[in-house]
JSON list of N, CA and C and ligand atoms in Angstrom, two decimals:
[
{"chain": "A", "resi": 1, "resn": "MET", "atom": "N", "xyz": [112.07, -48.62, 176.54]},
{"chain": "A", "resi": 1, "resn": "MET", "atom": "CA", "xyz": [110.59, -48.73, 176.79]},
{"chain": "A", "resi": 1, "resn": "MET", "atom": "C", "xyz": [110.31, -48.79, 178.01]},
{"chain": "A", "resi": 2, "resn": "SER", "atom": "N", "xyz": [109.72, -47.38, 178.29]},
{"chain": "A", "resi": 2, "resn": "SER", "atom": "CA", "xyz": [109.66, -47.26, 180.08]},
{"chain": "A", "resi": 2, "resn": "SER", "atom": "C", "xyz": [108.34, -46.15, 180.27]},
{"chain": "A", "resi": 3, "resn": "VAL", "atom": "N", "xyz": [107.65, -46.01, 180.87]},
{"chain": "A", "resi": 3, "resn": "VAL", "atom": "CA", "xyz": [107.05, -44.87, 181.37]},
{"chain": "A", "resi": 3, "resn": "VAL", "atom": "C", "xyz": [107.25, -43.39, 182.09]},
{"chain": "A", "resi": 4, "resn": "TRP", "atom": "N", "xyz": [107.19, -42.85, 182.27]},
{"chain": "A", "resi": 4, "resn": "TRP", "atom": "CA", "xyz": [107.56, -41.49, 183.73]},
{"chain": "A", "resi": 4, "resn": "TRP", "atom": "C", "xyz": [105.87, -41.31, 184.14]},
{"chain": "A", "resi": 5, "resn": "ILE", "atom": "N", "xyz": [106.54, -40.17, 185.45]},
{"chain": "A", "resi": 5, "resn": "ILE", "atom": "CA", "xyz": [105.52, -39.89, 186.03]},
{"chain": "A", "resi": 5, "resn": "ILE", "atom": "C", "xyz": [105.32, -38.72, 186.28]},
{"chain": "A", "resi": 6, "resn": "ASP", "atom": "N", "xyz": [104.67, -37.46, 186.18]},
{"chain": "A", "resi": 6, "resn": "ASP", "atom": "CA", "xyz": [104.78, -36.18, 185.96]},
{"chain": "A", "resi": 6, "resn": "ASP", "atom": "C", "xyz": [103.92, -35.26, 186.81]},
{"chain": "A", "resi": 7, "resn": "ALA", "atom": "N", "xyz": [104.43, -34.13, 187.36]},
{"chain": "A", "resi": 7, "resn": "ALA", "atom": "CA", "xyz": [104.36, -33.76, 188.31]},
{"chain": "A", "resi": 7, "resn": "ALA", "atom": "C", "xyz": [103.18, -33.68, 189.04]},
{"chain": "A", "resi": 8, "resn": "ASP", "atom": "N", "xyz": [102.31, -33.69, 188.39]},
{"chain": "A", "resi": 8, "resn": "ASP", "atom": "CA", "xyz": [100.73, -33.78, 188.53]},
{"chain": "A", "resi": 8, "resn": "ASP", "atom": "C", "xyz": [100.65, -35.19, 189.72]},
{"chain": "A", "resi": 9, "resn": "CYS", "atom": "N", "xyz": [101.63, -35.78, 189.94]},
{"chain": "A", "resi": 9, "resn": "CYS", "atom": "CA", "xyz": [101.33, -37.36, 190.65]},
{"chain": "A", "resi": 9, "resn": "CYS", "atom": "C", "xyz": [101.15, -36.62, 191.91]},
{"chain": "A", "resi": 10, "resn": "ILE", "atom": "N", "xyz": [99.91, -37.15, 192.75]},
{"chain": "A", "resi": 10, "resn": "ILE", "atom": "CA", "xyz": [99.70, -36.87, 193.88]},
{"chain": "A", "resi": 10, "resn": "ILE", "atom": "C", "xyz": [99.94, -37.53, 195.30]},
{"chain": "A", "resi": 11, "resn": "HIS", "atom": "N", "xyz": [100.76, -38.69, 194.94]},
{"chain": "A", "resi": 11, "resn": "HIS", "atom": "CA", "xyz": [101.31, -40.03, 196.20]},
{"chain": "A", "resi": 11, "resn": "HIS", "atom": "C", "xyz": [100.27, -40.88, 196.55]},
{"chain": "A", "resi": 12, "resn": "CYS", "atom": "N", "xyz": [99.46, -41.02, 195.28]},
{"chain": "A", "resi": 12, "resn": "CYS", "atom": "CA", "xyz": [98.04, -41.96, 195.89]},
{"chain": "A", "resi": 12, "resn": "CYS", "atom": "C", "xyz": [98.81, -42.84, 196.44]},
{"chain": "A", "resi": 13, "resn": "ASP", "atom": "N", "xyz": [99.95, -43.71, 195.60]},
{"chain": "A", "resi": 13, "resn": "ASP", "atom": "CA", "xyz": [99.93, -44.98, 195.75]},
{"chain": "A", "resi": 13, "resn": "ASP", "atom": "C", "xyz": [99.66, -46.49, 194.96]},
{"chain": "A", "resi": 14, "resn": "LEU", "atom": "N", "xyz": [97.84, -45.95, 194.40]},
{"chain": "A", "resi": 14, "resn": "LEU", "atom": "CA", "xyz": [97.24, -46.93, 193.10]},
{"chain": "A", "resi": 14, "resn": "LEU", "atom": "C", "xyz": [98.39, -47.44, 192.39]},
{"chain": "A", "resi": 15, "resn": "CYS", "atom": "N", "xyz": [99.04, -46.36, 192.01]},
{"chain": "A", "resi": 15, "resn": "CYS", "atom": "CA", "xyz": [99.99, -47.22, 191.18]},
{"chain": "A", "resi": 15, "resn": "CYS", "atom": "C", "xyz": [100.90, -48.33, 190.79]},
{"chain": "A", "resi": 16, "resn": "ALA", "atom": "N", "xyz": [101.86, -48.31, 191.99]},
{"chain": "A", "resi": 16, "resn": "ALA", "atom": "CA", "xyz": [102.46, -49.27, 192.69]},
{"chain": "A", "resi": 16, "resn": "ALA", "atom": "C", "xyz": [102.79, -50.64, 192.37]},
{"chain": "A", "resi": 17, "resn": "PRO", "atom": "N", "xyz": [101.96, -51.08, 194.17]},
{"chain": "A", "resi": 17, "resn": "PRO", "atom": "CA", "xyz": [101.55, -52.23, 194.24]},
{"chain": "A", "resi": 17, "resn": "PRO", "atom": "C", "xyz": [100.72, -52.85, 192.70]},
{"chain": "A", "resi": 18, "resn": "GLU", "atom": "N", "xyz": [100.97, -52.70, 191.78]},
{"chain": "A", "resi": 18, "resn": "GLU", "atom": "CA", "xyz": [100.44, -52.79, 189.98]},
{"chain": "A", "resi": 18, "resn": "GLU", "atom": "C", "xyz": [100.81, -53.08, 189.35]},
{"chain": "A", "resi": 19, "resn": "CYS", "atom": "N", "xyz": [102.03, -52.97, 189.75]},
{"chain": "A", "resi": 19, "resn": "CYS", "atom": "CA", "xyz": [103.23, -53.22, 188.57]},
{"chain": "A", "resi": 19, "resn": "CYS", "atom": "C", "xyz": [104.05, -54.20, 189.12]},
{"chain": "A", "resi": 20, "resn": "PRO", "atom": "N", "xyz": [104.29, -55.00, 187.74]},
{"chain": "A", "resi": 20, "resn": "PRO", "atom": "CA", "xyz": [104.54, -56.18, 188.35]},
{"chain": "A", "resi": 20, "resn": "PRO", "atom": "C", "xyz": [106.21, -56.62, 187.98]},
{"chain": "A", "resi": 21, "resn": "ASN", "atom": "N", "xyz": [106.55, -55.41, 187.82]},
{"chain": "A", "resi": 21, "resn": "ASN", "atom": "CA", "xyz": [107.87, -55.16, 187.89]},
{"chain": "A", "resi": 21, "resn": "ASN", "atom": "C", "xyz": [108.39, -54.42, 188.57]},
{"chain": "A", "resi": 22, "resn": "THR", "atom": "N", "xyz": [108.16, -54.42, 189.61]},
{"chain": "A", "resi": 22, "resn": "THR", "atom": "CA", "xyz": [108.39, -53.05, 190.93]},
{"chain": "A", "resi": 22, "resn": "THR", "atom": "C", "xyz": [109.05, -52.28, 189.92]},
{"chain": "A", "resi": 23, "resn": "ALA", "atom": "N", "xyz": [108.93, -51.48, 189.64]},
{"chain": "A", "resi": 23, "resn": "ALA", "atom": "CA", "xyz": [109.29, -50.48, 189.20]},
{"chain": "A", "resi": 23, "resn": "ALA", "atom": "C", "xyz": [108.91, -48.80, 189.25]},
{"chain": "A", "resi": 24, "resn": "ILE", "atom": "N", "xyz": [108.08, -49.28, 189.87]},
{"chain": "A", "resi": 24, "resn": "ILE", "atom": "CA", "xyz": [107.77, -47.15, 190.59]},
{"chain": "A", "resi": 24, "resn": "ILE", "atom": "C", "xyz": [107.57, -47.90, 191.82]},
{"chain": "A", "resi": 25, "resn": "TYR", "atom": "N", "xyz": [108.74, -46.24, 192.54]},
{"chain": "A", "resi": 25, "resn": "TYR", "atom": "CA", "xyz": [108.87, -45.98, 194.35]},
{"chain": "A", "resi": 25, "resn": "TYR", "atom": "C", "xyz": [108.55, -44.52, 194.17]},
{"chain": "A", "resi": 26, "resn": "ARG", "atom": "N", "xyz": [108.87, -44.09, 195.33]},
{"chain": "A", "resi": 26, "resn": "ARG", "atom": "CA", "xyz": [107.87, -42.71, 196.29]},
{"chain": "A", "resi": 26, "resn": "ARG", "atom": "C", "xyz": [109.22, -42.24, 196.34]},
{"chain": "A", "resi": 27, "resn": "ALA", "atom": "N", "xyz": [109.35, -41.02, 195.69]},
{"chain": "A", "resi": 27, "resn": "ALA", "atom": "CA", "xyz": [110.97, -40.27, 195.80]},
{"chain": "A", "resi": 27, "resn": "ALA", "atom": "C", "xyz": [110.40, -39.02, 196.37]},
{"chain": "A", "resi": 28, "resn": "GLU", "atom": "N", "xyz": [110.81, -37.66, 196.53]},
{"chain": "A", "resi": 28, "resn": "GLU", "atom": "CA", "xyz": [110.61, -36.84, 197.40]},
{"chain": "A", "resi": 28, "resn": "GLU", "atom": "C", "xyz": [109.43, -36.30, 197.04]},
{"chain": "A", "resi": 29, "resn": "GLN", "atom": "N", "xyz": [109.10, -36.32, 196.14]},
{"chain": "A", "resi": 29, "resn": "GLN", "atom": "CA", "xyz": [107.83, -34.79, 195.01]},
{"chain": "A", "resi": 29, "resn": "GLN", "atom": "C", "xyz": [107.73, -35.77, 194.87]},
{"chain": "A", "resi": 30, "resn": "GLN", "atom": "N", "xyz": [107.36, -37.15, 193.98]},
{"chain": "A", "resi": 30, "resn": "GLN", "atom": "CA", "xyz": [106.52, -38.11, 193.51]},
{"chain": "A", "resi": 30, "resn": "GLN", "atom": "C", "xyz": [107.08, -39.23, 193.04]},
{"chain": "A", "resi": 31, "resn": "TYR", "atom": "N", "xyz": [106.13, -39.71, 192.69]},
{"chain": "A", "resi": 31, "resn": "TYR", "atom": "CA", "xyz": [106.44, -40.86, 192.41]},
{"chain": "A", "resi": 31, "resn": "TYR", "atom": "C", "xyz": [107.04, -41.36, 191.08]},
{"chain": "A", "resi": 32, "resn": "GLN", "atom": "N", "xyz": [108.12, -42.10, 190.91]},
{"chain": "A", "resi": 32, "resn": "GLN", "atom": "CA", "xyz": [109.01, -42.61, 190.29]},
{"chain": "A", "resi": 32, "resn": "GLN", "atom": "C", "xyz": [108.95, -44.07, 189.71]},
{"chain": "A", "resi": 33, "resn": "VAL", "atom": "N", "xyz": [109.13, -44.10, 187.74]},
{"chain": "A", "resi": 33, "resn": "VAL", "atom": "CA", "xyz": [109.78, -45.64, 187.68]},
{"chain": "A", "resi": 33, "resn": "VAL", "atom": "C", "xyz": [111.06, -45.57, 187.49]},
{"chain": "A", "resi": 34, "resn": "ASP", "atom": "N", "xyz": [111.85, -46.80, 187.77]},
{"chain": "A", "resi": 34, "resn": "ASP", "atom": "CA", "xyz": [112.86, -46.97, 187.07]},
{"chain": "A", "resi": 34, "resn": "ASP", "atom": "C", "xyz": [113.04, -47.38, 186.15]},
{"chain": "A", "resi": 35, "resn": "ALA", "atom": "N", "xyz": [113.45, -47.20, 184.70]},
{"chain": "A", "resi": 35, "resn": "ALA", "atom": "CA", "xyz": [113.52, -47.33, 183.28]},
{"chain": "A", "resi": 35, "resn": "ALA", "atom": "C", "xyz": [114.40, -48.24, 182.54]},
{"chain": "A", "resi": 36, "resn": "GLU", "atom": "N", "xyz": [115.07, -48.87, 184.46]},
{"chain": "A", "resi": 36, "resn": "GLU", "atom": "CA", "xyz": [116.26, -50.30, 183.55]},
{"chain": "A", "resi": 36, "resn": "GLU", "atom": "C", "xyz": [114.99, -51.73, 184.35]},
{"chain": "A", "resi": 37, "resn": "LEU", "atom": "N", "xyz": [113.45, -51.03, 184.86]},
{"chain": "A", "resi": 37, "resn": "LEU", "atom": "CA", "xyz": [112.90, -52.15, 185.58]},
{"chain": "A", "resi": 37, "resn": "LEU", "atom": "C", "xyz": [112.07, -52.15, 184.49]},
{"chain": "A", "resi": 38, "resn": "CYS", "atom": "N", "xyz": [111.43, -51.14, 184.03]},
{"chain": "A", "resi": 38, "resn": "CYS", "atom": "CA", "xyz": [109.91, -50.88, 183.23]},
{"chain": "A", "resi": 38, "resn": "CYS", "atom": "C", "xyz": [109.94, -51.45, 182.07]},
{"chain": "A", "resi": 39, "resn": "THR", "atom": "N", "xyz": [109.09, -52.25, 181.89]},
{"chain": "A", "resi": 39, "resn": "THR", "atom": "CA", "xyz": [109.00, -52.91, 180.49]},
{"chain": "A", "resi": 39, "resn": "THR", "atom": "C", "xyz": [107.31, -52.74, 180.05]},
{"chain": "A", "resi": 40, "resn": "GLU", "atom": "N", "xyz": [107.13, -51.74, 180.57]},
{"chain": "A", "resi": 40, "resn": "GLU", "atom": "CA", "xyz": [105.54, -50.98, 179.98]},
{"chain": "A", "resi": 40, "resn": "GLU", "atom": "C", "xyz": [104.79, -52.23, 179.86]},
{"chain": "A", "resi": 41, "resn": "CYS", "atom": "N", "xyz": [104.61, -53.23, 181.16]},
{"chain": "A", "resi": 41, "resn": "CYS", "atom": "CA", "xyz": [103.98, -54.18, 181.07]},
{"chain": "A", "resi": 41, "resn": "CYS", "atom": "C", "xyz": [104.09, -55.03, 180.25]},
{"chain": "A", "resi": 42, "resn": "VAL", "atom": "N", "xyz": [104.89, -54.87, 178.92]},
{"chain": "A", "resi": 42, "resn": "VAL", "atom": "CA", "xyz": [104.88, -56.85, 178.19]},
{"chain": "A", "resi": 42, "resn": "VAL", "atom": "C", "xyz": [105.18, -57.92, 178.91]},
{"chain": "A", "resi": 43, "resn": "GLY", "atom": "N", "xyz": [104.14, -58.72, 178.49]},
{"chain": "A", "resi": 43, "resn": "GLY", "atom": "CA", "xyz": [104.17, -60.03, 179.55]},
{"chain": "A", "resi": 43, "resn": "GLY", "atom": "C", "xyz": [104.03, -60.24, 180.01]},
{"chain": "A", "resi": 44, "resn": "PHE", "atom": "N", "xyz": [102.62, -58.63, 180.84]},
{"chain": "A", "resi": 44, "resn": "PHE", "atom": "CA", "xyz": [102.33, -59.50, 181.61]},
{"chain": "A", "resi": 44, "resn": "PHE", "atom": "C", "xyz": [100.87, -58.67, 182.28]},
{"chain": "A", "resi": 45, "resn": "TYR", "atom": "N", "xyz": [100.91, -57.37, 180.80]},
{"chain": "A", "resi": 45, "resn": "TYR", "atom": "CA", "xyz": [99.03, -56.67, 180.59]},
{"chain": "A", "resi": 45, "resn": "TYR", "atom": "C", "xyz": [99.22, -56.26, 178.89]},
{"chain": "A", "resi": 46, "resn": "ASN", "atom": "N", "xyz": [98.02, -55.82, 178.67]},
{"chain": "A", "resi": 46, "resn": "ASN", "atom": "CA", "xyz": [98.00, -55.49, 177.34]},
{"chain": "A", "resi": 46, "resn": "ASN", "atom": "C", "xyz": [98.15, -54.07, 177.03]},
{"chain": "A", "resi": 47, "resn": "LYS", "atom": "N", "xyz": [98.07, -53.57, 178.29]},
{"chain": "A", "resi": 47, "resn": "LYS", "atom": "CA", "xyz": [98.69, -52.18, 178.59]},
{"chain": "A", "resi": 47, "resn": "LYS", "atom": "C", "xyz": [98.73, -51.35, 179.81]},
{"chain": "A", "resi": 48, "resn": "PRO", "atom": "N", "xyz": [99.52, -50.49, 180.42]},
{"chain": "A", "resi": 48, "resn": "PRO", "atom": "CA", "xyz": [100.42, -50.40, 181.36]},
{"chain": "A", "resi": 48, "resn": "PRO", "atom": "C", "xyz": [100.16, -50.60, 182.01]},
{"chain": "A", "resi": 49, "resn": "ALA", "atom": "N", "xyz": [99.59, -51.29, 183.25]},
{"chain": "A", "resi": 49, "resn": "ALA", "atom": "CA", "xyz": [99.08, -51.23, 184.24]},
{"chain": "A", "resi": 49, "resn": "ALA", "atom": "C", "xyz": [99.21, -50.38, 185.46]},
{"chain": "A", "resi": 50, "resn": "CYS", "atom": "N", "xyz": [100.08, -49.67, 185.43]},
{"chain": "A", "resi": 50, "resn": "CYS", "atom": "CA", "xyz": [100.20, -48.19, 186.06]},
{"chain": "A", "resi": 50, "resn": "CYS", "atom": "C", "xyz": [99.67, -47.07, 185.42]},
{"chain": "A", "resi": 51, "resn": "ILE", "atom": "N", "xyz": [99.36, -47.10, 184.35]},
{"chain": "A", "resi": 51, "resn": "ILE", "atom": "CA", "xyz": [98.62, -45.89, 183.36]},
{"chain": "A", "resi": 51, "resn": "ILE", "atom": "C", "xyz": [96.87, -46.00, 183.56]},
{"chain": "A", "resi": 52, "resn": "GLU", "atom": "N", "xyz": [96.42, -47.52, 183.59]},
{"chain": "A", "resi": 52, "resn": "GLU", "atom": "CA", "xyz": [95.41, -48.14, 184.18]},
{"chain": "A", "resi": 52, "resn": "GLU", "atom": "C", "xyz": [94.71, -47.26, 185.05]},
{"chain": "A", "resi": 53, "resn": "VAL", "atom": "N", "xyz": [95.46, -47.35, 185.94]},
{"chain": "A", "resi": 53, "resn": "VAL", "atom": "CA", "xyz": [95.08, -47.27, 187.61]},
{"chain": "A", "resi": 53, "resn": "VAL", "atom": "C", "xyz": [95.14, -45.61, 187.79]},
{"chain": "A", "resi": 54, "resn": "CYS", "atom": "N", "xyz": [96.02, -45.27, 187.33]},
{"chain": "A", "resi": 54, "resn": "CYS", "atom": "CA", "xyz": [96.27, -44.24, 187.57]},
{"chain": "A", "resi": 54, "resn": "CYS", "atom": "C", "xyz": [95.35, -42.59, 187.80]},
{"chain": "A", "resi": 55, "resn": "PRO", "atom": "N", "xyz": [95.02, -41.90, 188.80]},
{"chain": "A", "resi": 55, "resn": "PRO", "atom": "CA", "xyz": [93.65, -40.94, 188.43]},
{"chain": "A", "resi": 55, "resn": "PRO", "atom": "C", "xyz": [93.64, -39.88, 188.48]},
{"chain": "A", "resi": 56, "resn": "LEU", "atom": "N", "xyz": [95.11, -39.25, 187.95]},
{"chain": "A", "resi": 56, "resn": "LEU", "atom": "CA", "xyz": [95.16, -38.16, 187.40]},
{"chain": "A", "resi": 56, "resn": "LEU", "atom": "C", "xyz": [95.23, -38.54, 186.18]},
{"chain": "A", "resi": 57, "resn": "ASP", "atom": "N", "xyz": [95.59, -39.46, 185.59]},
{"chain": "A", "resi": 57, "resn": "ASP", "atom": "CA", "xyz": [96.53, -39.37, 183.83]},
{"chain": "A", "resi": 57, "resn": "ASP", "atom": "C", "xyz": [97.52, -38.47, 184.09]},
{"chain": "A", "resi": 58, "resn": "CYS", "atom": "N", "xyz": [98.38, -39.26, 185.10]},
{"chain": "A", "resi": 58, "resn": "CYS", "atom": "CA", "xyz": [100.08, -38.35, 185.61]},
{"chain": "A", "resi": 58, "resn": "CYS", "atom": "C", "xyz": [101.20, -39.49, 185.09]},
{"chain": "A", "resi": 59, "resn": "ILE", "atom": "N", "xyz": [100.29, -40.57, 184.72]},
{"chain": "A", "resi": 59, "resn": "ILE", "atom": "CA", "xyz": [101.78, -41.40, 184.01]},
{"chain": "A", "resi": 59, "resn": "ILE", "atom": "C", "xyz": [102.16, -41.31, 182.20]},
{"chain": "A", "resi": 60, "resn": "GLU", "atom": "N", "xyz": [103.24, -41.73, 181.54]},
{"chain": "A", "resi": 60, "resn": "GLU", "atom": "CA", "xyz": [102.84, -41.13, 180.31]},
{"chain": "A", "resi": 60, "resn": "GLU", "atom": "C", "xyz": [103.89, -41.48, 179.50]},
{"chain": "A", "resi": 61, "resn": "PHE", "atom": "N", "xyz": [104.44, -41.91, 178.56]},
{"chain": "A", "resi": 61, "resn": "PHE", "atom": "CA", "xyz": [105.49, -42.68, 177.56]},
{"chain": "A", "resi": 61, "resn": "PHE", "atom": "C", "xyz": [106.25, -41.96, 177.36]},
{"chain": "A", "resi": 62, "resn": "VAL", "atom": "N", "xyz": [107.19, -42.72, 177.85]},
{"chain": "A", "resi": 62, "resn": "VAL", "atom": "CA", "xyz": [109.02, -42.60, 176.94]},
{"chain": "A", "resi": 62, "resn": "VAL", "atom": "C", "xyz": [108.58, -41.77, 175.52]},
{"chain": "A", "resi": 63, "resn": "SER", "atom": "N", "xyz": [108.80, -40.85, 175.26]},
{"chain": "A", "resi": 63, "resn": "SER", "atom": "CA", "xyz": [108.93, -40.87, 174.03]},
{"chain": "A", "resi": 63, "resn": "SER", "atom": "C", "xyz": [110.42, -41.75, 173.32]},
{"chain": "A", "resi": 64, "resn": "ALA", "atom": "N", "xyz": [110.10, -42.32, 172.08]},
{"chain": "A", "resi": 64, "resn": "ALA", "atom": "CA", "xyz": [111.10, -42.84, 171.59]},
{"chain": "A", "resi": 64, "resn": "ALA", "atom": "C", "xyz": [112.10, -41.87, 170.92]},
{"chain": "B", "resi": 1, "resn": "SF4", "atom": "S1", "xyz": [103.84, -50.04, 182.62]},
{"chain": "B", "resi": 1, "resn": "SF4", "atom": "FE1", "xyz": [103.70, -51.61, 183.79]},
{"chain": "B", "resi": 1, "resn": "SF4", "atom": "S2", "xyz": [106.57, -52.09, 184.30]},
{"chain": "B", "resi": 1, "resn": "SF4", "atom": "FE2", "xyz": [106.38, -50.00, 183.55]},
{"chain": "B", "resi": 1, "resn": "SF4", "atom": "S3", "xyz": [105.59, -48.95, 186.10]},
{"chain": "B", "resi": 1, "resn": "SF4", "atom": "FE3", "xyz": [104.14, -48.76, 185.10]},
{"chain": "B", "resi": 1, "resn": "SF4", "atom": "S4", "xyz": [103.55, -51.17, 185.98]},
{"chain": "B", "resi": 1, "resn": "SF4", "atom": "FE4", "xyz": [105.34, -50.91, 185.91]},
{"chain": "B", "resi": 2, "resn": "SF4", "atom": "S1", "xyz": [98.50, -43.52, 190.74]},
{"chain": "B", "resi": 2, "resn": "SF4", "atom": "FE1", "xyz": [99.53, -41.59, 189.86]},
{"chain": "B", "resi": 2, "resn": "SF4", "atom": "S2", "xyz": [99.11, -40.63, 190.99]},
{"chain": "B", "resi": 2, "resn": "SF4", "atom": "FE2", "xyz": [99.04, -42.53, 192.29]},
{"chain": "B", "resi": 2, "resn": "SF4", "atom": "S3", "xyz": [100.85, -42.31, 192.91]},
{"chain": "B", "resi": 2, "resn": "SF4", "atom": "FE3", "xyz": [101.06, -42.95, 190.65]},
{"chain": "B", "resi": 2, "resn": "SF4", "atom": "S4", "xyz": [101.54, -41.34, 189.00]},
{"chain": "B", "resi": 2, "resn": "SF4", "atom": "FE4", "xyz": [101.11, -40.99, 191.63]}
]
């Protein structure tokens, strides 16, 4: 259960502060999600907070 950030990320830093699990971190090329920490916001919000705030829609669900 996780989301991932694709190459369109522009490092705007809107998503990371919204994550209740501090799962989002800045990597060299783009922001990334630690799949061990991401719960897709279950227990905190009805929708993933990072997806809600990302202006580029570059955060997606990891397909099972
Ligand atoms: S879906 Fe929620 S828990 Fe997962 S990275 Fe985004 S804000 Fe964090
Ligand atoms: S909100 Fe979107 S564009 Fe901004 S840092 Fe996060 S993933 Fe990248």
